[in-house]
XYZ file of C-alpha atoms in Angstrom:
655
model
C 2.431 56.698 14.263
C 5.823 58.450 14.403
C 7.364 55.713 12.263
C 4.739 56.212 9.560
C 5.256 59.987 9.684
C 9.009 59.484 9.292
C 8.424 57.241 6.286
C 6.116 59.846 4.767
C 8.696 62.598 5.432
C 11.301 60.551 3.556
C 8.944 60.175 0.588
C 8.243 63.911 0.678
C 12.007 64.628 0.741
C 12.308 62.421 -2.359
C 9.670 64.535 -4.148
C 11.361 67.792 -3.077
C 14.709 66.475 -4.357
C 13.162 65.699 -7.765
C 11.849 69.251 -7.961
C 15.206 70.660 -6.844
C 16.952 68.613 -9.533
C 14.782 70.028 -12.337
C 13.560 73.545 -11.506
C 16.870 75.370 -10.729
C 18.614 73.718 -13.693
C 15.951 75.031 -16.080
C 16.059 78.402 -14.342
C 19.847 78.649 -14.783
C 19.542 77.740 -18.455
C 16.755 80.264 -19.105
C 18.034 82.965 -16.757
C 14.869 82.878 -14.630
C 15.814 84.187 -11.189
C 12.723 82.835 -9.418
C 13.300 79.295 -10.641
C 16.964 79.444 -9.598
C 15.983 80.770 -6.164
C 13.789 77.694 -5.667
C 16.971 75.667 -4.948
C 17.602 77.332 -1.568
C 14.332 76.508 0.238
C 14.235 73.094 -1.449
C 17.681 72.170 -0.101
C 16.734 73.354 3.390
C 13.443 71.460 3.234
C 15.260 68.282 2.247
C 17.464 68.579 5.318
C 14.514 69.174 7.650
C 12.483 66.268 6.290
C 15.380 63.788 6.223
C 16.568 64.971 9.637
C 13.109 64.293 11.049
C 13.107 60.771 9.578
C 16.543 60.043 11.022
C 15.608 61.441 14.452
C 12.501 59.225 14.587
C 14.536 56.126 13.702
C 17.072 56.996 16.398
C 14.233 57.428 18.909
C 12.931 53.960 17.966
C 16.346 52.470 18.733
C 16.686 54.330 22.040
C 13.258 53.236 23.343
C 13.682 49.715 21.861
C 10.612 49.821 19.619
C 10.792 46.234 18.355
C 7.734 46.692 16.172
C 10.241 48.190 13.679
C 12.010 45.355 11.854
C 15.307 47.259 11.750
C 15.319 47.824 15.521
C 14.433 44.174 16.160
C 17.285 42.991 13.938
C 19.945 45.302 15.365
C 19.190 46.118 19.006
C 18.448 44.643 22.420
C 17.131 46.051 25.691
C 20.354 45.178 27.566
C 22.573 47.020 25.103
C 24.281 50.207 26.447
C 22.775 53.505 25.272
C 25.775 54.441 23.119
C 25.376 51.263 21.087
C 21.619 51.692 20.831
C 22.336 55.031 19.156
C 25.163 53.713 16.979
C 22.927 50.784 16.067
C 20.986 53.254 13.902
C 23.842 53.253 11.373
C 25.308 49.852 12.297
C 23.243 48.175 9.570
C 22.508 48.608 5.879
C 19.155 50.441 5.958
C 20.033 52.828 8.791
C 23.436 53.619 7.349
C 21.849 54.539 4.020
C 19.436 56.865 5.832
C 22.491 58.501 7.430
C 23.994 58.715 3.934
C 21.032 60.682 2.504
C 20.907 62.850 5.639
C 24.527 63.864 5.036
C 23.754 64.443 1.337
C 20.973 66.813 2.410
C 23.295 68.453 4.959
C 25.932 69.222 2.335
C 23.292 70.532 -0.039
C 21.946 72.859 2.655
C 25.520 73.886 3.532
C 25.989 75.047 -0.059
C 22.990 77.312 0.537
C 24.322 78.631 3.848
C 27.938 79.182 2.780
C 27.494 79.782 -0.959
C 26.627 83.462 -0.833
C 29.661 84.411 -2.944
C 28.860 81.934 -5.718
C 27.461 83.207 -9.025
C 23.709 82.682 -9.031
C 23.671 80.361 -12.037
C 26.553 78.219 -10.775
C 24.973 77.904 -7.346
C 21.637 76.839 -8.870
C 23.344 74.212 -11.018
C 25.445 72.899 -8.117
C 22.327 72.448 -5.981
C 20.481 70.799 -8.875
C 23.287 68.296 -9.474
C 23.529 67.608 -5.738
C 19.771 66.981 -5.691
C 20.122 64.484 -8.545
C 22.520 62.447 -6.391
C 20.009 62.630 -3.550
C 17.197 61.457 -5.838
C 19.165 58.328 -6.744
C 19.776 57.419 -3.113
C 16.243 58.262 -1.954
C 15.026 55.866 -4.634
C 17.518 53.249 -3.462
C 16.273 53.486 0.126
C 12.548 53.670 -0.600
C 12.484 50.863 -3.176
C 15.112 48.437 -1.802
C 16.111 49.397 1.760
C 13.183 50.871 3.678
C 14.308 51.416 7.315
C 10.723 51.900 8.571
C 9.264 48.466 7.807
C 6.914 47.320 10.600
C 6.566 43.811 12.013
C 3.034 42.412 12.267
C 3.645 41.499 15.911
C 6.305 43.198 18.035
C 8.749 40.698 19.657
C 9.629 41.054 23.339
C 13.301 41.641 22.557
C 15.698 42.162 19.681
C 18.488 40.157 18.079
C 21.234 42.578 19.177
C 23.835 44.500 17.189
C 26.869 42.735 15.740
C 29.229 42.498 18.765
C 32.179 43.713 16.679
C 30.317 47.006 16.212
C 29.673 47.475 19.958
C 32.761 49.585 20.438
C 33.398 53.349 20.821
C 35.698 53.426 17.792
C 33.070 51.840 15.561
C 30.331 54.057 17.009
C 31.990 57.166 15.490
C 33.890 55.647 12.547
C 30.928 55.337 10.089
C 29.571 58.907 10.506
C 33.001 60.438 9.866
C 33.595 58.133 6.914
C 30.197 58.985 5.408
C 30.860 62.696 5.871
C 33.969 62.154 3.748
C 32.334 59.894 1.178
C 29.286 62.113 0.752
C 31.317 65.300 1.016
C 32.958 64.372 -2.261
C 29.511 64.611 -3.861
C 29.886 68.390 -3.515
C 33.128 68.413 -5.511
C 31.339 66.273 -8.092
C 28.426 68.730 -8.180
C 30.802 71.675 -8.624
C 32.615 69.864 -11.448
C 29.461 68.927 -13.356
C 27.904 72.366 -12.795
C 31.079 74.043 -14.109
C 31.048 71.815 -17.197
C 27.383 72.611 -17.876
C 28.013 76.322 -17.375
C 31.174 76.320 -19.474
C 33.284 77.971 -16.812
C 36.359 76.417 -15.223
C 38.680 79.141 -13.968
C 40.614 80.353 -10.949
C 37.420 81.316 -9.139
C 36.069 77.779 -9.552
C 39.343 76.390 -8.138
C 38.950 78.602 -5.073
C 35.292 77.651 -4.583
C 35.829 73.888 -4.823
C 38.799 73.730 -2.446
C 36.991 74.061 0.932
C 34.504 71.304 0.004
C 37.341 69.009 -1.053
C 39.302 69.840 2.075
C 36.331 69.186 4.366
C 35.663 65.808 2.738
C 39.356 64.886 2.964
C 39.469 65.806 6.666
C 36.413 63.668 7.446
C 37.845 60.757 5.461
C 41.141 61.072 7.336
C 39.423 60.934 10.722
C 37.130 58.087 9.635
C 39.978 55.963 8.259
C 42.097 56.613 11.365
C 39.234 55.566 13.668
C 38.690 52.391 11.644
C 42.383 51.556 11.739
C 42.535 52.190 15.490
C 39.500 49.936 16.019
C 41.077 47.125 14.000
C 44.258 47.492 16.072
C 42.724 46.998 19.492
C 39.431 45.204 18.827
C 40.219 42.370 16.416
C 43.095 41.123 18.562
C 45.562 40.521 15.723
C 47.732 43.497 16.571
C 47.731 45.107 13.128
C 46.489 48.492 12.006
C 45.884 47.865 8.277
C 45.184 44.619 6.427
C 44.398 45.898 2.914
C 40.867 44.568 3.353
C 38.565 45.450 0.377
C 36.475 47.785 2.517
C 39.571 49.461 3.973
C 40.738 50.001 0.403
C 37.302 51.328 -0.570
C 37.793 54.245 1.827
C 41.498 54.684 1.045
C 41.069 55.156 -2.720
C 38.852 58.273 -2.487
C 41.219 59.603 0.202
C 44.147 59.385 -2.208
C 42.186 60.901 -5.107
C 40.776 63.720 -2.953
C 44.317 64.514 -1.737
C 45.388 64.803 -5.383
C 42.310 66.942 -6.133
C 43.102 69.237 -3.230
C 46.579 69.943 -4.599
C 45.544 70.264 -8.257
C 42.782 72.745 -7.330
C 45.538 74.978 -5.923
C 47.187 75.017 -9.370
C 43.867 75.929 -11.015
C 43.433 78.768 -8.559
C 46.993 80.087 -8.710
C 47.955 79.491 -12.331
C 44.727 78.790 -14.325
C 46.114 75.459 -15.514
C 45.477 71.724 -14.867
C 41.760 72.490 -15.330
C 40.950 69.325 -17.257
C 42.854 67.132 -14.821
C 41.224 68.759 -11.789
C 37.710 68.285 -13.156
C 38.519 64.641 -13.894
C 39.778 64.128 -10.335
C 36.596 65.693 -8.930
C 34.527 63.206 -10.916
C 36.724 60.218 -10.057
C 36.836 61.045 -6.348
C 33.063 60.700 -6.053
C 33.162 57.741 -8.417
C 35.461 55.923 -6.008
C 33.083 56.788 -3.165
C 30.247 55.130 -5.070
C 32.515 52.174 -5.840
C 33.197 51.810 -2.123
C 29.456 51.805 -1.459
C 29.043 49.046 -4.049
C 31.832 46.943 -2.483
C 30.415 47.279 1.040
C 26.787 46.571 0.175
C 26.753 44.190 -2.779
C 28.504 41.200 -1.204
C 30.736 40.725 -4.276
C 33.847 40.932 -2.084
C 34.126 39.380 1.365
C 35.029 41.655 4.272
C 34.595 41.850 8.038
C 33.234 45.379 7.446
C 30.562 44.500 4.876
C 26.984 45.627 5.638
C 24.998 43.490 3.247
C 25.151 40.522 0.914
C 22.374 41.342 -1.531
C 23.054 41.183 -5.291
C 19.848 43.137 -6.098
C 20.999 46.077 -4.010
C 24.438 45.751 -5.566
C 22.944 46.026 -9.059
C 21.014 49.175 -8.028
C 24.205 50.808 -6.708
C 26.104 49.710 -9.814
C 23.401 51.402 -11.885
C 23.819 54.616 -9.855
C 27.586 54.399 -10.359
C 27.174 53.866 -14.105
C 24.720 56.734 -14.573
C 26.662 59.356 -12.639
C 30.178 58.335 -13.620
C 29.279 57.586 -17.246
C 27.153 60.697 -17.638
C 29.722 63.032 -16.093
C 32.603 61.584 -18.128
C 30.541 61.989 -21.320
C 29.900 65.628 -20.411
C 33.608 65.981 -19.563
C 34.555 64.800 -23.062
C 31.974 67.044 -24.724
C 33.174 70.175 -22.900
C 36.914 69.692 -23.356
C 37.241 73.134 -24.964
C 36.168 74.873 -21.752
C 39.186 73.551 -19.903
C 42.046 74.984 -21.927
C 45.012 75.972 -19.751
C 45.740 79.698 -19.483
C 49.124 79.672 -17.726
C 52.424 78.051 -18.707
C 55.072 76.856 -16.287
C 58.616 75.532 -16.421
C 59.820 71.997 -15.860
C 61.328 73.078 -12.542
C 58.488 74.838 -10.721
C 55.959 74.318 -7.980
C 53.356 73.483 -10.618
C 55.547 70.625 -11.882
C 56.030 69.360 -8.333
C 52.258 69.383 -7.804
C 51.767 67.535 -11.105
C 54.223 64.873 -9.898
C 52.389 64.784 -6.563
C 49.130 64.178 -8.445
C 50.621 61.453 -10.623
C 51.982 59.565 -7.607
C 48.699 59.814 -5.682
C 46.562 58.867 -8.690
C 48.744 55.916 -9.717
C 48.890 54.634 -6.128
C 45.071 54.796 -5.994
C 44.950 52.875 -9.283
C 47.285 50.212 -7.829
C 44.975 49.815 -4.824
C 41.976 49.643 -7.168
C 43.545 46.882 -9.293
C 44.515 44.846 -6.218
C 41.042 45.235 -4.720
C 38.987 44.433 -7.797
C 41.234 41.815 -9.402
C 39.777 38.800 -7.493
C 36.338 39.721 -8.864
C 37.698 40.160 -12.416
C 39.559 36.847 -12.222
C 36.441 35.012 -11.096
C 34.163 36.565 -13.720
C 36.593 36.440 -16.661
C 38.671 33.336 -15.970
C 36.600 31.336 -13.491
C 39.476 31.374 -11.017
C 39.178 32.067 -7.295
C 42.146 33.953 -5.932
C 42.981 36.569 -3.324
C 45.268 39.587 -3.366
C 46.807 40.131 0.061
C 49.147 42.485 1.911
C 52.351 41.295 0.173
C 51.107 42.610 -3.181
C 49.913 45.944 -1.786
C 53.034 46.469 0.320
C 55.300 45.833 -2.665
C 53.252 47.760 -5.245
C 52.009 50.702 -3.165
C 54.980 51.567 -0.925
C 57.362 52.869 -3.653
C 54.887 55.572 -4.664
C 54.564 56.799 -1.083
C 58.355 56.821 -0.687
C 58.705 58.958 -3.835
C 55.904 61.240 -2.638
C 57.652 61.743 0.707
C 60.939 62.547 -1.049
C 59.365 65.100 -3.410
C 57.136 66.837 -0.861
C 59.653 69.152 0.890
C 61.465 70.038 -2.331
C 58.239 70.912 -4.152
C 57.091 73.169 -1.302
C 60.215 75.315 -1.667
C 60.069 75.764 -5.441
C 58.729 79.028 -6.850
C 55.606 79.243 -9.001
C 55.985 79.274 -12.812
C 59.789 79.046 -12.904
C 61.724 77.696 -9.947
C 65.426 77.531 -9.161
C 66.431 74.013 -8.160
C 69.732 75.096 -6.600
C 68.061 77.796 -4.541
C 65.494 75.293 -3.239
C 68.071 72.561 -2.713
C 70.485 74.563 -0.555
C 68.182 74.984 2.498
C 67.363 71.260 2.353
C 70.996 70.087 2.408
C 71.313 70.491 6.172
C 67.942 68.804 6.695
C 69.048 65.843 4.548
C 72.211 65.418 6.626
C 70.209 65.597 9.869
C 67.663 63.057 8.592
C 70.418 60.617 7.620
C 72.078 61.076 11.016
C 68.791 60.262 12.798
C 68.342 57.173 10.624
C 71.861 56.034 11.510
C 71.184 56.603 15.215
C 68.062 54.434 15.169
C 69.902 51.789 13.146
C 72.508 51.640 15.890
C 69.941 51.624 18.744
C 68.088 48.673 17.258
C 71.327 46.829 16.488
C 70.839 46.867 12.737
C 67.849 44.511 12.873
C 66.065 46.029 9.871
C 66.568 48.717 7.249
C 62.832 49.438 7.139
C 62.882 51.248 10.481
C 65.806 53.590 9.669
C 64.277 54.267 6.242
C 61.060 55.320 7.994
C 63.056 57.574 10.328
C 64.835 59.141 7.345
C 61.606 59.836 5.441
C 59.687 60.956 8.535
C 62.354 63.473 9.596
C 62.692 64.632 5.978
C 58.953 65.336 5.588
C 58.427 66.896 9.045
C 61.623 68.944 8.753
C 60.718 70.035 5.221
C 57.285 71.258 6.363
C 58.854 73.177 9.249
C 61.597 74.621 7.028
C 59.013 75.820 4.492
C 57.187 77.725 7.240
C 60.443 79.198 8.531
C 61.568 80.415 5.088
C 58.232 82.200 4.637
C 59.193 84.491 7.520
C 61.692 86.377 5.337
C 64.840 87.991 6.702
C 65.674 89.494 10.077
C 66.421 88.313 13.606
C 64.687 85.364 15.228
C 62.130 87.460 17.102
C 61.079 89.321 13.958
C 60.840 86.126 11.954
C 58.793 84.352 14.640
C 56.432 87.315 14.718
C 55.944 87.119 10.954
C 55.414 83.344 11.153
C 52.620 83.827 13.692
C 50.953 86.289 11.318
C 51.079 83.963 8.322
C 47.693 82.917 6.865
C 46.086 79.900 8.499
C 46.265 78.063 5.205
C 50.074 78.085 5.443
C 49.928 76.792 9.006
C 47.424 74.121 8.036
C 49.636 72.912 5.196
C 52.621 72.672 7.536
C 50.709 70.717 10.193
C 49.155 68.346 7.622
C 52.469 67.618 5.893
C 54.157 67.100 9.264
C 51.376 64.688 10.203
C 52.122 62.649 7.098
C 55.783 62.447 8.110
C 54.829 61.307 11.620
C 52.557 58.582 10.224
C 55.265 57.357 7.830
C 57.685 57.048 10.744
C 55.120 55.303 12.956
C 54.200 52.729 10.285
C 57.835 51.905 9.510
C 58.945 51.785 13.170
C 56.076 49.589 14.340
C 56.422 47.214 11.386
C 60.202 46.883 11.679
C 60.773 46.745 15.421
C 57.730 45.141 17.010
C 58.293 42.016 19.126
C 55.802 39.154 19.357
C 55.443 36.179 21.683
C 52.779 33.422 21.593
C 52.697 30.733 24.290
C 50.549 28.743 26.718
C 50.749 30.237 30.223
C 49.684 28.788 33.571
C 48.228 31.079 36.238
C 51.189 32.425 38.233
C 53.731 31.923 35.426
C 56.145 34.737 34.497
C 57.885 35.092 31.142
C 59.870 37.770 29.335
C 59.397 39.498 26.012
C 62.123 41.959 25.123
C 62.893 44.136 28.132
C 59.538 43.402 29.843
C 58.350 40.613 32.132
C 54.722 39.418 32.076
C 52.907 37.489 34.828
C 49.479 35.874 34.459
C 48.037 36.613 37.917
C 44.468 35.379 37.527
C 41.636 34.505 35.129
C 38.020 35.092 36.203
C 34.504 35.121 34.788
C 32.905 38.589 34.685
C 29.344 39.506 33.693
C 28.943 42.503 31.347
C 25.723 44.366 30.486
C 24.953 42.059 27.545
C 27.867 39.610 27.482
C 29.865 37.166 29.619
C 33.611 37.779 29.847
C 36.652 35.650 30.583
C 38.998 38.314 31.970
C 42.684 37.793 32.698
C 44.805 39.942 34.993
C 48.354 40.332 33.704
C 51.131 42.315 35.395
C 53.957 43.685 33.265
C 57.151 45.338 34.447
C 60.388 46.607 32.974
C 63.262 45.854 35.357
C 62.550 47.555 38.680
C 60.222 50.092 37.116
C 56.549 50.720 37.782
C 54.363 47.650 37.088
C 51.460 47.811 34.629
C 48.240 45.854 35.120
C 46.517 44.707 31.932
C 43.118 42.997 31.722
C 42.584 41.293 28.342
C 39.165 39.740 27.797
C 37.414 37.107 25.755
C 33.740 38.159 25.548
C 30.746 36.049 24.559
C 27.521 37.784 23.527
C 24.663 35.436 24.374
C 22.003 36.948 22.103
C 24.214 37.105 19.002
C 25.987 33.849 19.968
C 29.306 35.427 19.037
C 32.697 35.761 20.760
C 34.991 38.784 20.516
C 38.562 39.459 21.602
C 39.290 42.520 23.720
C 43.019 43.243 23.756
C 44.530 44.972 26.783
C 46.877 47.764 25.737
C 49.126 49.989 27.820
C 49.696 52.994 25.589
C 52.882 54.985 25.640
C 54.629 57.609 23.550
C 57.506 55.265 22.720
C 55.749 51.891 22.786
C 52.536 49.941 23.404
C 52.300 46.780 25.495
C 49.620 44.641 23.848
C 48.232 41.466 25.478
C 45.544 39.066 24.196
C 44.105 36.145 26.190
C 43.063 33.061 24.232
C 41.113 29.897 24.930
C 41.823 27.607 27.913
C 44.058 24.653 27.065
C 43.713 20.993 28.029
C 46.577 21.248 30.512
C 44.858 24.040 32.441
C 46.811 26.954 30.969
C 45.693 29.716 28.641
C 46.932 30.734 25.224
C 48.456 34.222 25.400
C 49.781 36.546 22.734
C 51.991 39.471 23.682
C 53.308 42.268 21.486
C 55.672 45.143 22.173
C 54.878 47.749 19.532
C 57.284 50.693 19.267
C 55.817 54.062 18.300
C 52.399 52.552 17.532
C 50.478 55.667 18.569
C 52.500 57.811 16.190
C 50.481 56.273 13.338
C 47.170 57.682 14.578
C 48.791 60.778 16.026
C 50.094 61.614 12.555
C 46.654 61.010 11.042
C 45.077 63.352 13.578
C 47.737 65.975 12.786
C 46.793 65.712 9.116
C 43.132 66.231 10.005
C 43.959 69.134 12.345
C 45.996 70.725 9.561
C 42.973 70.464 7.287
C 40.718 72.072 9.907
C 43.208 74.925 10.401
C 43.221 75.530 6.652
C 39.417 75.536 6.587
C 39.406 78.415 9.067
C 41.444 80.542 6.639
C 39.215 83.421 5.593
C 40.388 83.104 1.982
C 38.912 79.619 1.774
C 35.742 80.289 3.728
C 34.680 83.289 1.704
C 36.585 82.772 -1.569
C 38.050 86.275 -1.208
C 39.449 87.590 -4.450
C 38.429 84.516 -6.391
C 36.087 86.212 -8.837
C 37.636 86.646 -12.242
C 36.235 87.079 -15.666
C 34.519 83.964 -16.917
C 36.203 82.096 -19.712
C 34.520 82.063 -23.101
C 32.494 78.832 -23.376
C 33.380 76.336 -26.075
C 31.361 76.710 -29.225
């Protein structure tokens, strides 16, 4: 009975969303306060109804109600509780229900935190947000119903994909969806502003916290996915330029550009047209990612579905929202005339360059991701675009971005002085080059990639720190530190986020340049050396897990006479899914990771083993978390939360 009630609640939420899409929009156009006020209870009702549906589906997974087809196809009684819960979104139908729940959550959040918004703009934002919800409610109810019953309940289920039975993958999709769907709010603000004929400094201030929140969630989601790929897939990498990885990375790049361009709109009343376009494209790339994951047009280990009919439905959603918004964007070009001018050397120019580099790098990733599909459809050729292309085409833009970042932060608004900004950075440049030379000497000149990463990492982190220090003004150290502590949280958040980017750049370059790898067949009791470490295969035994059988090795590693490390890599076999997974054993450290994978038994009685020594591996994810923490710190800035001082006179709409 609960399942049927949940299905009915989802249908009712669909009806409420249709009403919310129409009534407040008419009310804003006619100036009818009552019709505009309808948006608030409608958005809250959507959240309650969709939340109830999601809670019922989660309950069905927890109690193993195999009369529900979705539970039967993605759960099992022996599965641990965490993976019963994560099984709710570890499939196509459940993940789409999570998607619409987050859509409803963001819509309700606009009600809760939108008290400072003009009444008409708020009504239009909620109406546009509801239109996105309507499209996805229709998608679920007509093509992907999660509440389908089986005529006869089986005794047990078919289990969840073993690759998804992992803590990293349990939390990765919700964070990623919060980022994907969060960009729907920036889209709603952009379309509502175009309809209203108002794009000004106030709008820039209002859209920034929604963009920042979505960017933070995307950062955490991408980092969790990368971390999972590193330790779960057993290949020792952190990024493979897989189509689904790229599908999440493109909106991250565009939302980062949007975040910076919105600052220019707020501060200088310029870049309005570009900022609106980025807001539209950011959500467009989110929808494109949904299409890639669920249509089956591109092959990926992350893909949820292989259903062309669903892919066509999502492509239709993408066409309607992206095409409609871009048409409106063209029609309302007069609304977005720039009010402020700025010099070639200024912070505005640096932010424009920042936007160009981020947008072009996203376009490069888009071309590399979609080109195999274009080649097959247009030329009948099957080809693949792999890491060599992305590494060669994408990296130069990130290098330029890292070089520009500290200099741009020190330039003044409107008209900057290049010499004045350059002088404080001279000492930092010398220090960065000295650190690069030191690492080049330590690693015996094996690669220029590592020292280049050190140079850029120190440059970006040092530039972020220097920017904060220069904001403290003049005086002795104690006075300046006191002023730094009193700086707005937005300034602190920017510093932490930029420093996190520098840390990640260093980690990627160091791990790629200096990692050591060894692959061999090892007998039990054998000892071998990789770099400065010795490894001994002590034993291999069969271990029974809750819903799998494991071949577990015990490996002891030691550096000279130092403390030994015991690692237990596994090869798991899930009986229900009839699928094997590799569980790497990793000893994490600040300066390096020891990474061991056990392979299949060999005919001579030994075992295949792969060993990596990965310098500074954890700096990659540590930097990503710093970026996310910086975003959270900025979100706590009162100026962002309440849009203090953002209200200015509305611009005259285009005739």
